[in-house]
Amino acid sequence: MSEERLPDDAHPAHADALPEFAERALEVAELIPPGRVMTYGDVAEWLEEGGPRQVGRVMALYGGAVPWWRVVRADGVLLPGHELRALEHYRAEGTPLKEASRAAEGHLPRLDMKRARWDGGERAQGHT
DNA sequence: AGCGTGACGAGTA
DNA sequence: ATACTCGCCACGC
């Protein structure tokens, strides 16, 4: 996995040492099981630090080292620029998608957040 | 220091 | 469904 190399321009001094927040955010991303997703806001809440935008920044900078397609926007809209790549992953993993309505014809499907959203452990989860 | 921008989120019209 | 506003926080100019 030579892709684990991090962008030098982000941390010229020590590409190995990520900010703690970034490191933790990436760690959470790796915990998300295939077929499920977590929102930027959920990750931030889980970390009890930073906010959705900060998690988004981390994924933008270092997402290449983790399953970035499993960290998504709360509204289920696929990220512009990565939507096709992400869609292939979703179809391959069986992530719940919501097909575009006729009115939205031409748009790509969105994630069915109600079913795909993973709360980071399903603690206190009562359904089978 | 101020201001704009962004892989965001929620609320409102 | 869309558009707009405001809150949020880190970055870059």
CSV table of C-alpha atoms (C1' of nucleotides) in Angstrom, one decimal:
chain,number,residue,atom,x,y,z
A,1,MET,CA,0.0,0.0,0.0
A,2,SER,CA,2.2,2.8,-1.2
A,3,GLU,CA,-0.9,5.0,-1.1
A,4,GLU,CA,-0.5,5.4,2.6
A,5,ARG,CA,2.0,8.1,1.9
A,6,LEU,CA,0.6,11.4,3.0
A,7,PRO,CA,0.8,14.7,1.1
A,8,ASP,CA,4.1,16.4,1.8
A,9,ASP,CA,2.8,19.8,1.3
A,10,ALA,CA,0.4,19.3,4.2
A,11,HIS,CA,3.1,18.5,6.6
A,12,PRO,CA,6.5,19.0,5.1
A,13,ALA,CA,8.3,18.4,8.4
A,14,HIS,CA,6.8,15.1,9.4
A,15,ALA,CA,4.3,13.4,7.1
A,16,ASP,CA,4.0,10.6,9.7
A,17,ALA,CA,2.7,12.9,12.4
A,18,LEU,CA,-0.9,13.9,11.8
A,19,PRO,CA,-2.8,16.2,14.0
A,20,GLU,CA,-4.4,14.1,16.7
A,21,PHE,CA,-7.8,15.1,15.6
A,22,ALA,CA,-7.1,14.0,12.0
A,23,GLU,CA,-5.7,10.8,13.2
A,24,ARG,CA,-8.7,10.0,15.3
A,25,ALA,CA,-11.1,11.0,12.5
A,26,LEU,CA,-9.4,8.6,10.2
A,27,GLU,CA,-9.5,5.9,12.8
A,28,VAL,CA,-13.3,6.2,13.1
A,29,ALA,CA,-13.6,6.1,9.3
A,30,GLU,CA,-11.9,2.7,9.3
A,31,LEU,CA,-14.4,1.4,11.8
A,32,ILE,CA,-17.4,1.9,9.6
A,33,PRO,CA,-18.5,-1.4,8.3
A,34,PRO,CA,-19.0,-2.0,4.6
A,35,GLY,CA,-22.5,-1.2,3.4
A,36,ARG,CA,-23.0,1.5,6.0
A,37,VAL,CA,-22.0,5.1,6.3
A,38,MET,CA,-21.4,7.8,8.9
A,39,THR,CA,-22.0,11.5,8.5
A,40,TYR,CA,-19.3,14.1,9.0
A,41,GLY,CA,-21.4,15.4,11.9
A,42,ASP,CA,-21.6,12.0,13.5
A,43,VAL,CA,-17.9,11.5,13.3
A,44,ALA,CA,-17.3,14.8,15.0
A,45,GLU,CA,-19.9,14.0,17.7
A,46,TRP,CA,-18.3,10.6,18.2
A,47,LEU,CA,-14.9,12.2,18.7
A,48,GLU,CA,-16.4,14.8,20.9
A,49,GLU,CA,-14.2,17.3,19.2
A,50,GLY,CA,-14.3,19.7,16.3
A,51,GLY,CA,-17.3,19.8,13.9
A,52,PRO,CA,-18.5,18.5,10.6
A,53,ARG,CA,-16.4,20.8,8.6
A,54,GLN,CA,-13.3,19.8,10.4
A,55,VAL,CA,-14.0,16.1,9.7
A,56,GLY,CA,-14.6,17.1,6.1
A,57,ARG,CA,-11.2,18.8,5.9
A,58,VAL,CA,-9.5,15.8,7.3
A,59,MET,CA,-11.1,13.5,4.8
A,60,ALA,CA,-10.2,15.9,2.0
A,61,LEU,CA,-6.6,15.9,3.0
A,62,TYR,CA,-6.0,12.3,4.2
A,63,GLY,CA,-9.1,10.4,3.0
A,64,GLY,CA,-7.0,8.5,0.5
A,65,ALA,CA,-5.8,6.2,3.3
A,66,VAL,CA,-9.2,5.2,4.5
A,67,PRO,CA,-12.6,4.2,3.1
A,68,TRP,CA,-13.5,7.8,2.5
A,69,TRP,CA,-16.8,6.9,0.7
A,70,ARG,CA,-18.2,5.7,4.0
A,71,VAL,CA,-18.1,9.2,5.5
A,72,VAL,CA,-20.8,11.2,3.9
A,73,ARG,CA,-23.1,14.3,4.0
A,74,ALA,CA,-26.1,14.1,6.3
A,75,ASP,CA,-28.5,14.6,3.4
A,76,GLY,CA,-27.2,11.6,1.5
A,77,VAL,CA,-26.0,13.5,-1.6
A,78,LEU,CA,-22.9,12.0,-3.1
A,79,LEU,CA,-19.8,14.2,-3.0
A,80,PRO,CA,-19.3,16.1,-6.3
A,81,GLY,CA,-16.2,15.0,-8.0
A,82,HIS,CA,-16.2,11.6,-6.3
A,83,GLU,CA,-19.7,10.6,-6.9
A,84,LEU,CA,-19.1,8.0,-9.6
A,85,ARG,CA,-16.3,6.4,-7.7
A,86,ALA,CA,-18.3,6.4,-4.5
A,87,LEU,CA,-21.4,5.0,-6.3
A,88,GLU,CA,-19.4,2.0,-7.5
A,89,HIS,CA,-18.3,1.3,-3.9
A,90,TYR,CA,-21.9,1.6,-2.7
A,91,ARG,CA,-23.3,-0.8,-5.3
A,92,ALA,CA,-20.4,-3.2,-4.6
A,93,GLU,CA,-21.0,-3.1,-0.8
A,94,GLY,CA,-24.8,-3.1,-1.0
A,95,THR,CA,-25.1,0.3,0.7
A,96,PRO,CA,-28.8,1.3,0.7
A,97,LEU,CA,-29.4,3.8,-2.0
A,98,LYS,CA,-32.5,5.9,-2.9
A,99,GLU,CA,-33.1,6.0,-6.6
A,100,ALA,CA,-33.7,9.4,-8.1
A,101,SER,CA,-37.4,10.2,-8.7
A,102,ARG,CA,-38.6,11.1,-12.1
A,103,ALA,CA,-38.5,14.7,-11.3
A,104,ALA,CA,-34.9,14.4,-10.4
A,105,GLU,CA,-34.2,12.3,-13.4
A,106,GLY,CA,-30.6,12.7,-14.6
A,107,HIS,CA,-29.4,13.0,-11.0
A,108,LEU,CA,-27.5,10.2,-9.4
A,109,PRO,CA,-29.1,8.2,-6.6
A,110,ARG,CA,-28.6,9.4,-3.1
A,111,LEU,CA,-27.8,7.4,0.0
A,112,ASP,CA,-30.8,6.1,1.9
A,113,MET,CA,-29.6,7.6,5.2
A,114,LYS,CA,-32.4,6.1,7.2
A,115,ARG,CA,-31.0,2.7,6.5
A,116,ALA,CA,-27.4,3.3,5.7
A,117,ARG,CA,-26.5,5.5,8.6
A,118,TRP,CA,-24.3,3.7,11.2
A,119,ASP,CA,-24.2,5.1,14.7
A,120,GLY,CA,-20.8,3.8,15.6
A,121,GLY,CA,-21.7,0.6,17.4
A,122,GLU,CA,-25.4,0.2,17.4
A,123,ARG,CA,-25.4,0.5,21.1
A,124,ALA,CA,-28.8,0.1,22.7
A,125,GLN,CA,-30.0,-1.1,19.3
A,126,GLY,CA,-33.2,-2.9,19.7
A,127,HIS,CA,-34.1,-4.1,16.2
A,128,THR,CA,-33.0,-7.4,14.8
B,1,DA,C1',-6.5,41.2,12.5
B,2,DG,C1',-10.3,40.8,9.2
B,3,DC,C1',-12.6,38.3,5.5
B,4,DG,C1',-13.7,34.7,2.3
B,5,DT,C1',-14.1,29.8,1.6
B,6,DG,C1',-15.2,24.9,2.4
B,7,DA,C1',-15.6,16.8,1.0
B,8,DC,C1',-21.1,20.4,6.7
B,9,DG,C1',-25.8,20.7,9.4
B,10,DA,C1',-30.1,22.3,10.6
B,11,DG,C1',-33.9,25.4,10.1
B,12,DT,C1',-37.1,28.1,7.3
B,13,DA,C1',-39.7,29.7,3.2
C,1,DA,C1',-37.8,19.3,-4.3
C,2,DT,C1',-35.1,24.0,-4.3
C,3,DA,C1',-33.0,28.3,-2.3
C,4,DC,C1',-31.3,30.9,1.4
C,5,DT,C1',-29.6,31.8,6.2
C,6,DC,C1',-27.0,31.1,10.1
C,7,DG,C1',-23.8,28.5,13.1
C,8,DC,C1',-19.7,26.1,13.1
C,9,DC,C1',-14.2,25.9,13.0
C,10,DA,C1',-9.8,25.6,10.5
C,11,DC,C1',-7.1,27.7,6.5
C,12,DG,C1',-5.3,31.0,3.5
C,13,DC,C1',-4.9,35.6,1.6
